[in-house]
Short mmCIF file of C-alpha atoms in Angstrom, two decimals:
data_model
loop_
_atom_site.label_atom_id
_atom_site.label_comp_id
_atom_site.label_asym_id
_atom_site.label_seq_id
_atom_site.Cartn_x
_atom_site.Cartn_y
_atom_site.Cartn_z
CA UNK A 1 -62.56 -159.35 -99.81
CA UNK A 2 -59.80 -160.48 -97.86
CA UNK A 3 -56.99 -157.45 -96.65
CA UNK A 4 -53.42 -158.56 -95.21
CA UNK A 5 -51.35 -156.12 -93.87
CA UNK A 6 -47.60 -157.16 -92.85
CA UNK A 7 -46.02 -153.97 -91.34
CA UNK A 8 -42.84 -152.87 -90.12
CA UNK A 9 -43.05 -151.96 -86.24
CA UNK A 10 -44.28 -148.37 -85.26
CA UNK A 11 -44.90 -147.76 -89.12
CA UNK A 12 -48.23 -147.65 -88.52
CA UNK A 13 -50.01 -150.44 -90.40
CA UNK A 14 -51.84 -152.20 -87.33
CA UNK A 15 -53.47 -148.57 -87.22
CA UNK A 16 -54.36 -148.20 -90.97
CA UNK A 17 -55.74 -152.05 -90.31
CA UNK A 18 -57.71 -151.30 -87.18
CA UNK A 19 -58.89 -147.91 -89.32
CA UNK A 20 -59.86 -149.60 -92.12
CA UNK A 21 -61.63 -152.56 -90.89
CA UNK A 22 -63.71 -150.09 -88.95
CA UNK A 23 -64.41 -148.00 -92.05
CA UNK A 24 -65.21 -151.04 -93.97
CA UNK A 25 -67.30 -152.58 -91.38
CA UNK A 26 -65.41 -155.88 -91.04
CA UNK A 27 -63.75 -157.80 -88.81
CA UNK A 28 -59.74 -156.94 -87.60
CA UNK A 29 -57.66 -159.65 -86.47
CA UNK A 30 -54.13 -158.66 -85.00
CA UNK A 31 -53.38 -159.91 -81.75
CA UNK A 32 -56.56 -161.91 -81.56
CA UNK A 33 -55.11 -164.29 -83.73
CA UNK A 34 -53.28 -165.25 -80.50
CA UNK A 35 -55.83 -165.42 -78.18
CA UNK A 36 -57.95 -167.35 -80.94
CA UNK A 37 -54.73 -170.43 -81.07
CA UNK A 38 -54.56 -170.26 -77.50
CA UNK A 39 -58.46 -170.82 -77.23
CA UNK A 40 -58.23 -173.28 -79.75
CA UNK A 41 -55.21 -175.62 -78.45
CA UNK A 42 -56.00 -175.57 -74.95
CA UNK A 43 -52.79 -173.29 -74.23
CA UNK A 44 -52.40 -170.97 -72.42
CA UNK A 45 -52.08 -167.52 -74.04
CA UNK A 46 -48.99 -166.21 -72.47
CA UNK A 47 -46.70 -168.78 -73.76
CA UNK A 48 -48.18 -168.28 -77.45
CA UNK A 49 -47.61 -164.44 -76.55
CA UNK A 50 -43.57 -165.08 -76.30
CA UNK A 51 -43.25 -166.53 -79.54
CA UNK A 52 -46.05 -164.29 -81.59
CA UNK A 53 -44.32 -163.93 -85.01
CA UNK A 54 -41.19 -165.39 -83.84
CA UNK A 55 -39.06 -167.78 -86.13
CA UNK A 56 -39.03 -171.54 -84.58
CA UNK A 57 -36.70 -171.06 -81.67
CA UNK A 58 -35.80 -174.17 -79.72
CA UNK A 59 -37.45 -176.52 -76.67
CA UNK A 60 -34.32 -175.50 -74.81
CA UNK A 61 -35.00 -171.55 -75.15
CA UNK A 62 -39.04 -172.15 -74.28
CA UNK A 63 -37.48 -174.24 -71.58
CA UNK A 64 -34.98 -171.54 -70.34
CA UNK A 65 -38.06 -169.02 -70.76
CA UNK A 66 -39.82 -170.65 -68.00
CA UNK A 67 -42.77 -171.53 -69.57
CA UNK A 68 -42.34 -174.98 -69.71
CA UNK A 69 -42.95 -175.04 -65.61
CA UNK A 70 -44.49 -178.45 -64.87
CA UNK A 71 -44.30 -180.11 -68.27
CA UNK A 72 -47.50 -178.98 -69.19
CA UNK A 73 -46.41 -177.83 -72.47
CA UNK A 74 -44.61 -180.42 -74.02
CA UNK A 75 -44.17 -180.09 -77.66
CA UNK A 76 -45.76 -182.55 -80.04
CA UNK A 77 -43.58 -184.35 -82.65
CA UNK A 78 -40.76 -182.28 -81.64
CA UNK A 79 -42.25 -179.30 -82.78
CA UNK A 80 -41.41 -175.57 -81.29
CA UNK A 81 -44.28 -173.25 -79.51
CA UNK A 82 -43.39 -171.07 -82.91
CA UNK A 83 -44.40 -173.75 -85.34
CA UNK A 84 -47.16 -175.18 -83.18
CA UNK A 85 -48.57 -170.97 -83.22
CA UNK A 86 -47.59 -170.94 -86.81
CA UNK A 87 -49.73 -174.23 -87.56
CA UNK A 88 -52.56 -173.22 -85.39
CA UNK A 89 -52.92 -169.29 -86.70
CA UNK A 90 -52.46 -171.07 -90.32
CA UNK A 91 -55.45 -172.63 -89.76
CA UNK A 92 -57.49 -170.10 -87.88
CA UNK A 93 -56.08 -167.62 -90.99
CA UNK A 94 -57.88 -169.93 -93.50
CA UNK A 95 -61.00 -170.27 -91.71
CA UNK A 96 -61.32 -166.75 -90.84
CA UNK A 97 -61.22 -166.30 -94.85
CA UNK A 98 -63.11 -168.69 -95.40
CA UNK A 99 -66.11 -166.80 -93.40
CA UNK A 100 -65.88 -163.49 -95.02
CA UNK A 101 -64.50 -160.08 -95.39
CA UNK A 102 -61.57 -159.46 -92.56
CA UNK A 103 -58.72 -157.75 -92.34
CA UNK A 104 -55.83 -159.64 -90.94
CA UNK A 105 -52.49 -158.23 -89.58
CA UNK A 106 -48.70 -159.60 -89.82
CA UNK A 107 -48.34 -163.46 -89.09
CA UNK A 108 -47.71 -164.22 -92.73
CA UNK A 109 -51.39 -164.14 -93.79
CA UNK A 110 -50.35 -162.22 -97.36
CA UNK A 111 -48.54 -166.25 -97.59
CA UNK A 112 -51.29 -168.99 -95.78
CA UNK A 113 -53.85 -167.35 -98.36
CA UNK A 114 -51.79 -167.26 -101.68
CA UNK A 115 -53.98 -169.90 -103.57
CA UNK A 116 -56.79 -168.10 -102.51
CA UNK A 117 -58.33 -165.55 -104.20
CA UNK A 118 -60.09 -162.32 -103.47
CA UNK A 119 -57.31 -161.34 -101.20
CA UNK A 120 -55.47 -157.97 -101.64
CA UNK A 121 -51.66 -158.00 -99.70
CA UNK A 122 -51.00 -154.90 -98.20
CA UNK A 123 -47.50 -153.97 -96.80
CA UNK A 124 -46.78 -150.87 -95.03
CA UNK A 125 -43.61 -149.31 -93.79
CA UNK A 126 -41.94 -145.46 -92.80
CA UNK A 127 -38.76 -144.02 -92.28
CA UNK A 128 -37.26 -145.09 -88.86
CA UNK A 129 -37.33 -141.65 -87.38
CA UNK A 130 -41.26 -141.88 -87.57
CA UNK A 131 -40.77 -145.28 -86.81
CA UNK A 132 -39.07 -144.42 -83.74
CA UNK A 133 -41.71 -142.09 -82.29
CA UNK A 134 -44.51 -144.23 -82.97
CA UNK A 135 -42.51 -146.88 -80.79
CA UNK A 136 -42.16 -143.86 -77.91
CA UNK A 137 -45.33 -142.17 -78.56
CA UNK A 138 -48.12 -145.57 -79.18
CA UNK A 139 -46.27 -148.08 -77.35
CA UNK A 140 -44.02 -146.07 -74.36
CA UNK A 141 -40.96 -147.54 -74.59
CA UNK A 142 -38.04 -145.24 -73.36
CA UNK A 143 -36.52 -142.45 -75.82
CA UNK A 144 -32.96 -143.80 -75.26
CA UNK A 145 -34.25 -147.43 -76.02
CA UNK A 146 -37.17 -146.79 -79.08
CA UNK A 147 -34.11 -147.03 -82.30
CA UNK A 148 -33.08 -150.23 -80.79
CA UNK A 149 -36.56 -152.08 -79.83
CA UNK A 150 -37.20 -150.86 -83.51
CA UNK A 151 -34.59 -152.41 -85.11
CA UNK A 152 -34.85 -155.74 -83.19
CA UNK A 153 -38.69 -155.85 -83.44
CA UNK A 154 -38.39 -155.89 -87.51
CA UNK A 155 -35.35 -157.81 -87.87
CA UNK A 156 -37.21 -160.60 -85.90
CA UNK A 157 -40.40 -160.18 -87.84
CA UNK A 158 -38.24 -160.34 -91.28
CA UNK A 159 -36.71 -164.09 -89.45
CA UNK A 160 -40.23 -165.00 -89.05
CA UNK A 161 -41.67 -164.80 -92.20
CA UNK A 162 -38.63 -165.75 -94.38
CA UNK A 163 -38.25 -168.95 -91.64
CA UNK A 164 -42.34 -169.66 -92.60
CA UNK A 165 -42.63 -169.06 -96.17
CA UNK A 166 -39.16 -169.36 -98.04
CA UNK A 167 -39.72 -165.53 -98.95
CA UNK A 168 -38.43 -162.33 -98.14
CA UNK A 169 -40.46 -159.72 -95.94
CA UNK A 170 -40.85 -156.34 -97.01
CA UNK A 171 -40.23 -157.09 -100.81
CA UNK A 172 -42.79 -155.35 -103.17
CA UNK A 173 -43.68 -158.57 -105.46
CA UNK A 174 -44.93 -160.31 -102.52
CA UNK A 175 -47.85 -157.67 -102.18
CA UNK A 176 -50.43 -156.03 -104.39
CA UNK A 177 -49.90 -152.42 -102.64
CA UNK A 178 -47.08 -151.24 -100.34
CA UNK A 179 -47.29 -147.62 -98.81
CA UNK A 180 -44.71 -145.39 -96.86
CA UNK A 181 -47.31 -143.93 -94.35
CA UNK A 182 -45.27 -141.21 -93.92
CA UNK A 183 -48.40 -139.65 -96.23
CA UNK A 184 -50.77 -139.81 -93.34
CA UNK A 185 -52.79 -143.19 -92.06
CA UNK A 186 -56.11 -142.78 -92.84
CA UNK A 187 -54.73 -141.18 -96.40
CA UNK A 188 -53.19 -144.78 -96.34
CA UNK A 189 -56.69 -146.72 -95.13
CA UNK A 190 -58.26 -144.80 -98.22
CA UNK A 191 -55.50 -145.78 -100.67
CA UNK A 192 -56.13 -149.40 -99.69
CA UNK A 193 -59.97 -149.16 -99.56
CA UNK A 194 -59.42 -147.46 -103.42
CA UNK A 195 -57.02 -150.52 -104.54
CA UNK A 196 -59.61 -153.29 -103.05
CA UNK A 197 -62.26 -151.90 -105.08
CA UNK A 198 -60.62 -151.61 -108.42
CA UNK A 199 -59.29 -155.22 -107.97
CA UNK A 200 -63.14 -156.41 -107.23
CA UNK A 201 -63.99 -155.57 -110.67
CA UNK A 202 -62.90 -158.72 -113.54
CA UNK A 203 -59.74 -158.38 -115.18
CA UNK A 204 -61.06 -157.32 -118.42
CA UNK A 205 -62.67 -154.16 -117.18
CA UNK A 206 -59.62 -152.92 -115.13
CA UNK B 1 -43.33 -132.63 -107.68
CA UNK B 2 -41.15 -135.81 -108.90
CA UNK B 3 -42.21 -139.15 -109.70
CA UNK B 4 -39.62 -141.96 -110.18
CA UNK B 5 -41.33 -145.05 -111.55
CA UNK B 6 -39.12 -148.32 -110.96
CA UNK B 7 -40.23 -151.48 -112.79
CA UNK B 8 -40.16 -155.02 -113.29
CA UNK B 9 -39.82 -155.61 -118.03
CA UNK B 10 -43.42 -156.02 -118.59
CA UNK B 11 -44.92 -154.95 -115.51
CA UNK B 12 -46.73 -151.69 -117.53
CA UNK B 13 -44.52 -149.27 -115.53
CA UNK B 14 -43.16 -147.51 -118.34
CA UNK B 15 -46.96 -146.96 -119.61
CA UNK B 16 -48.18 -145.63 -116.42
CA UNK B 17 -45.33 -143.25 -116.37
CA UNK B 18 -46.17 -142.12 -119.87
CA UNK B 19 -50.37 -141.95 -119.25
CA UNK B 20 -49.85 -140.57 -115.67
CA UNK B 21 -46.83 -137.69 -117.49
CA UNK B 22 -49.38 -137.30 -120.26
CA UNK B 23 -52.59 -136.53 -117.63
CA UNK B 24 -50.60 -133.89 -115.25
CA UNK B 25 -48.73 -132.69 -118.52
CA UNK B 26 -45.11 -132.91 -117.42
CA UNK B 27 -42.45 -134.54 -119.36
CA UNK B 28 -41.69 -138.02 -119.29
CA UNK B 29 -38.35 -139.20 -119.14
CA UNK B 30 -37.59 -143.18 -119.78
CA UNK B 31 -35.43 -143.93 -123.04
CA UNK B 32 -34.82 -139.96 -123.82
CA UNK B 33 -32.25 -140.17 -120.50
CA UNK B 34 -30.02 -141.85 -123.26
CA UNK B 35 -30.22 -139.50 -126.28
CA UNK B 36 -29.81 -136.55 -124.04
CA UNK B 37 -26.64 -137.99 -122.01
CA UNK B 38 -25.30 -139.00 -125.66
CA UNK B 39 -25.69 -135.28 -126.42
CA UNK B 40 -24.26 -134.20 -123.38
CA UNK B 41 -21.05 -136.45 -124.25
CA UNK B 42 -20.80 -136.18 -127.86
CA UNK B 43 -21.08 -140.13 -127.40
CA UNK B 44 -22.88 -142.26 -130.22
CA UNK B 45 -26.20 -142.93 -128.59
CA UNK B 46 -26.06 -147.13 -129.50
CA UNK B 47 -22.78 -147.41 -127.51
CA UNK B 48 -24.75 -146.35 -124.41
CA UNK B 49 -28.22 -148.09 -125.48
CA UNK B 50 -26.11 -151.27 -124.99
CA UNK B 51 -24.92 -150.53 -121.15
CA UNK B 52 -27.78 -148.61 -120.32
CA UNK B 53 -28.98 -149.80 -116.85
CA UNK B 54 -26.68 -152.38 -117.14
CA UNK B 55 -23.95 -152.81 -114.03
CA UNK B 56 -20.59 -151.94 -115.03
CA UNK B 57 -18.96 -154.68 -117.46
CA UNK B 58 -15.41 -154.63 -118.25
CA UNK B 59 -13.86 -152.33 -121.28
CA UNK B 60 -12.97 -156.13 -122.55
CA UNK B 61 -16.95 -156.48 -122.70
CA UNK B 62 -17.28 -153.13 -124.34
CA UNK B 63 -14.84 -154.13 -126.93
CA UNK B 64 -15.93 -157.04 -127.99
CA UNK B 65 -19.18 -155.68 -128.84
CA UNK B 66 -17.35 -153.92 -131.65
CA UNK B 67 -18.65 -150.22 -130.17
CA UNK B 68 -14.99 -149.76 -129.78
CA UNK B 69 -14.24 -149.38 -133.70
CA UNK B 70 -11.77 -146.88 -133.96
CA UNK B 71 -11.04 -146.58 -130.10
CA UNK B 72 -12.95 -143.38 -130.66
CA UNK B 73 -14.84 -143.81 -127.24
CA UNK B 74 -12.03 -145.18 -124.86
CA UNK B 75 -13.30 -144.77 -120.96
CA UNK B 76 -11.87 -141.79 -119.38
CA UNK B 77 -10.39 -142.81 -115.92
CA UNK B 78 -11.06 -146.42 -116.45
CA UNK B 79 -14.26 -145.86 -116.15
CA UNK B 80 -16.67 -148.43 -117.62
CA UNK B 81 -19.15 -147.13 -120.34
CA UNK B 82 -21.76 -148.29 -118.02
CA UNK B 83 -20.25 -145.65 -115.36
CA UNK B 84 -20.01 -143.05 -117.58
CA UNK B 85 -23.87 -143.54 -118.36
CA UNK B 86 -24.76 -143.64 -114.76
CA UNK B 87 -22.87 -140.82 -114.08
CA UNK B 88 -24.21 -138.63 -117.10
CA UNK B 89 -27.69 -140.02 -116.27
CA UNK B 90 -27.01 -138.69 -112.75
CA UNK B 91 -26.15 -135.12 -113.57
CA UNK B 92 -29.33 -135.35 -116.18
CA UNK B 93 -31.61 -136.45 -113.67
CA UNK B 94 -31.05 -133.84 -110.96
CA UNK B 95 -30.67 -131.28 -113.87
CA UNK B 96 -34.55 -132.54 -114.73
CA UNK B 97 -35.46 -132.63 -111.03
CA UNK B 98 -34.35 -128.71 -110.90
CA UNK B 99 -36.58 -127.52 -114.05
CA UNK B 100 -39.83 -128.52 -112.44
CA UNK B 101 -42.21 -131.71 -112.78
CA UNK B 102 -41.28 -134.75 -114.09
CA UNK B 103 -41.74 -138.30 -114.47
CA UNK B 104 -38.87 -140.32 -114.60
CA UNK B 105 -38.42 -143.99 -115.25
CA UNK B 106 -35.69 -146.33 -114.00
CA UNK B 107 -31.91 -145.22 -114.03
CA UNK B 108 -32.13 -145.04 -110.09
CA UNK B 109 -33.96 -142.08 -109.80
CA UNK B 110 -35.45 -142.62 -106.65
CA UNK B 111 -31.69 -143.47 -105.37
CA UNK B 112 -30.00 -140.06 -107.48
CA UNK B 113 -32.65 -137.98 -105.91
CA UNK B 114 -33.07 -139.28 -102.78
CA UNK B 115 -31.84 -135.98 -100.30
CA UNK B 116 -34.51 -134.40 -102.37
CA UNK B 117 -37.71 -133.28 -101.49
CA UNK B 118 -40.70 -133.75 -103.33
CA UNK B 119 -40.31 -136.60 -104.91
CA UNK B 120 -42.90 -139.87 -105.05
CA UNK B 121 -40.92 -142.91 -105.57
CA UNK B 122 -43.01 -145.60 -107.24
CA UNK B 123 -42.24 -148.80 -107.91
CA UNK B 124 -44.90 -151.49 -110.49
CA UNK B 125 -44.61 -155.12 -110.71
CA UNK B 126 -46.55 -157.43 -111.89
CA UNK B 127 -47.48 -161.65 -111.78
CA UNK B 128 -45.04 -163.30 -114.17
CA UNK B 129 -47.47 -164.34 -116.46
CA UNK B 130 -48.71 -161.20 -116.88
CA UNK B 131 -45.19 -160.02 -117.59
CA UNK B 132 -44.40 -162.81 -120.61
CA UNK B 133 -47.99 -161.82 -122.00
CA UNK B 134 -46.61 -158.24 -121.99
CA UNK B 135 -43.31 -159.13 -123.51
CA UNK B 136 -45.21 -160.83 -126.13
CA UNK B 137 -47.53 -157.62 -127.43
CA UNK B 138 -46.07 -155.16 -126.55
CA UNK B 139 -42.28 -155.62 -127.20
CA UNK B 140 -42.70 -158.40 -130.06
CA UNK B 141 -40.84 -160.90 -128.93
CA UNK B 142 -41.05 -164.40 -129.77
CA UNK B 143 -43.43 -166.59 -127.19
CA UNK B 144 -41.23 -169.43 -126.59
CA UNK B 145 -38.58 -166.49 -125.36
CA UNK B 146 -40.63 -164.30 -123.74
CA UNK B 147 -40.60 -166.01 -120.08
CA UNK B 148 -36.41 -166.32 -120.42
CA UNK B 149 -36.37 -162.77 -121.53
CA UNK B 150 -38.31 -161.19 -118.63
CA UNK B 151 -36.05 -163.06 -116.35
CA UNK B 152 -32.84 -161.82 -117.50
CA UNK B 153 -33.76 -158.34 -117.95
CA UNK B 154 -34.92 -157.99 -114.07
CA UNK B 155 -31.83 -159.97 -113.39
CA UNK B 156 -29.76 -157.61 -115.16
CA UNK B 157 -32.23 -154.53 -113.98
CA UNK B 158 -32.01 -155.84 -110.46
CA UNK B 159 -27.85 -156.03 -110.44
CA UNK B 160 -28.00 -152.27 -111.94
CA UNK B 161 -29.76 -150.94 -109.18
CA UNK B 162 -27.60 -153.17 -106.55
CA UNK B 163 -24.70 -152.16 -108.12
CA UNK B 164 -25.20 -148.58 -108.02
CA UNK B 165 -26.83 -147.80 -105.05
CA UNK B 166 -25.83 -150.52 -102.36
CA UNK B 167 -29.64 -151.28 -102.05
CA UNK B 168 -32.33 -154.15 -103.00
CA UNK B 169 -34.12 -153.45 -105.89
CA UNK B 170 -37.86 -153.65 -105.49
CA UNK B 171 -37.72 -153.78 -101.51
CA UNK B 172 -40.36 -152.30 -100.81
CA UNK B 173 -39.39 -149.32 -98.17
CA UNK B 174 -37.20 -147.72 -100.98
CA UNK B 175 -40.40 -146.55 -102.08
CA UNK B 176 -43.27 -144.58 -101.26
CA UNK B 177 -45.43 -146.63 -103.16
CA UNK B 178 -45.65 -150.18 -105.08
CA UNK B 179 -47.89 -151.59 -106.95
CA UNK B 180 -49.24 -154.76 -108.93
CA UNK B 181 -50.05 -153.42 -112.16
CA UNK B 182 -52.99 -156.29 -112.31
CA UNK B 183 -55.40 -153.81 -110.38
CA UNK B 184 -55.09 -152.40 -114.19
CA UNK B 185 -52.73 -149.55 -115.84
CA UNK B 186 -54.98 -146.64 -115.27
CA UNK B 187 -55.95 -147.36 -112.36
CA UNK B 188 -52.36 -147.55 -111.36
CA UNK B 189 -51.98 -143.70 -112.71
CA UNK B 190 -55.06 -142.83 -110.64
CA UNK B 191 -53.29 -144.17 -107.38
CA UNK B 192 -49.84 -142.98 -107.85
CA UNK B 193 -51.31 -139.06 -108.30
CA UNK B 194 -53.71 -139.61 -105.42
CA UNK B 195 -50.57 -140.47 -103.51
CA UNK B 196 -48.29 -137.49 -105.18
CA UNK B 197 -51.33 -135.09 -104.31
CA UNK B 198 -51.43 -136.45 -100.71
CA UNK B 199 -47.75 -135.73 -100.25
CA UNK B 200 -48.12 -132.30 -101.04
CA UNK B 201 -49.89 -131.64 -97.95
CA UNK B 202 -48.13 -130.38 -95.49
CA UNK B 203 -46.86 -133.47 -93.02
CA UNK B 204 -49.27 -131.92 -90.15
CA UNK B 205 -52.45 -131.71 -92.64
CA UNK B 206 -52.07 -135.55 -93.76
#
């Protein structure tokens, strides 16, 4: 059994992930996914780190980023760092499934394994005041800034995944299960652990 | 404690409601939201079965259904018979809320109730398929219909809710909880009142 979990920033879901995977036993893949391209493609893992669930920005803004110091990083076939991330974490997304149980956070996964089956699509989100003090509280960013980084943080995830897939993020068909974890994580991690299970048994005895 | 249920036509929502009303033995509220605001009018109940959750067509539209015989049930304030049913269905719905436990089924409840507390806000969706097979046995209607009648119904469900609220039908953080109804209809009731009785925890015990 395969879990995605797409999640709106500071809601919580990279938690209920981590949580559950432990629980479960299985491997978590979140930002490892980067370091797994990067190790892959012979990149190096900081310029994969600038565009992590980013919607295909241009050679001129990697180029204006600095990153491109050197020429080292030239895209291929005119392709952006995004897409070539995109490609490679496509890839590394389908062969993590294809070794076993995992639970794999954000980077369109709920999408790359939609064929597939044995996969339940998990998308978790909270009100933005919670949101907010998860951004202060988990991640220190400033009080004064946290609403903002919030805002910008989702609204670039939501570019990312519509750019990739043609979809919208965040909207209930596209998953099996979506939770406000404003009822407590690990109530969440058992929620999801309860939904996996039904959906292992065949259709007919459901 | 409240439970709106939103729901894609042959999703199995309206069946959960009713199973998961019938197992904490609290009314259920779907199609009775029109025979009591017909009551509450003095309005002939078919007039508002054809607007209900319907965005507001013109009094033209209302006319040339022929519900106008007589000009018995002229708007009041040029208000549409579709307003006058979501505003009737408002007043009925917060009337409910205020009586004690309830289940209630479309009609924006989850939008009408929202500065409440103690209310779940479900939403159940399910693969298209799944939906025309549902349309087929359960609602009777002919096969080589079913897949354009499931279609327009969320169309015209999804421009209701729009309409009404200034919000996305079946995005996913208007709701505490969605859910493919695939993982099976009971088990769907077993989730949603493991959620309701995790929300009744205080937000410090969850």
């Amino acid at each position: 059994m395969i879990i995605t979990i797409g999640r709106q920033y500071g809601s919580g879901g990279r938690e209920i992930g981590r949580r559950l995977a432990e629980k479960l036993g299985i491997p978590f893949y979140d930002k490892e996914l980067i370091e797994l391209a990067a190790k892959e493609s012979g990149m190096a893992q900081e310029v994969f780190e600038q565009v992590d669930e980013k919607a295909g920005s241009s050679l001129l803004y990697a180029l204006s980023t600095g990153s491109m110091a050197g020429g080292h990083f030239a895209p291929l076939n005119n392709l952006t760092f995004n897409d070539r991330l995109f490609l490679l974490q496509n890839q590394i997304i389908r062969d993590i499934a294809e070794k076993g149980p995992a639970v794999i956070v954000g980077r369109c996964a709920n999408y790359i394994l939609r064929e597939r089956g044995g996969v339940v699509n998990v998308f978790v989100h909270a009100g933005l005041q919670e949101r907010i003090a998860r951004a202060v509280s988990e991640y220190g960013h400033p009080e004064k800034d946290a609403a903002g980084i919030v805002q910008k943080i989702d609204k670039s995830r939501a570019n990312y995944y519509d750019h990739y897939t043609g979809e919208k993020w965040g909207v209930a068909k596209q998953y099996h299960l979506t939770l406000d974890s404003g009822v407590g994580l690990d109530n969440c991690v058992e929620l999801i652990e309860r939904y996996a299970e039904m959906s292992r048994k065949p259709v007919g005895e459901r």
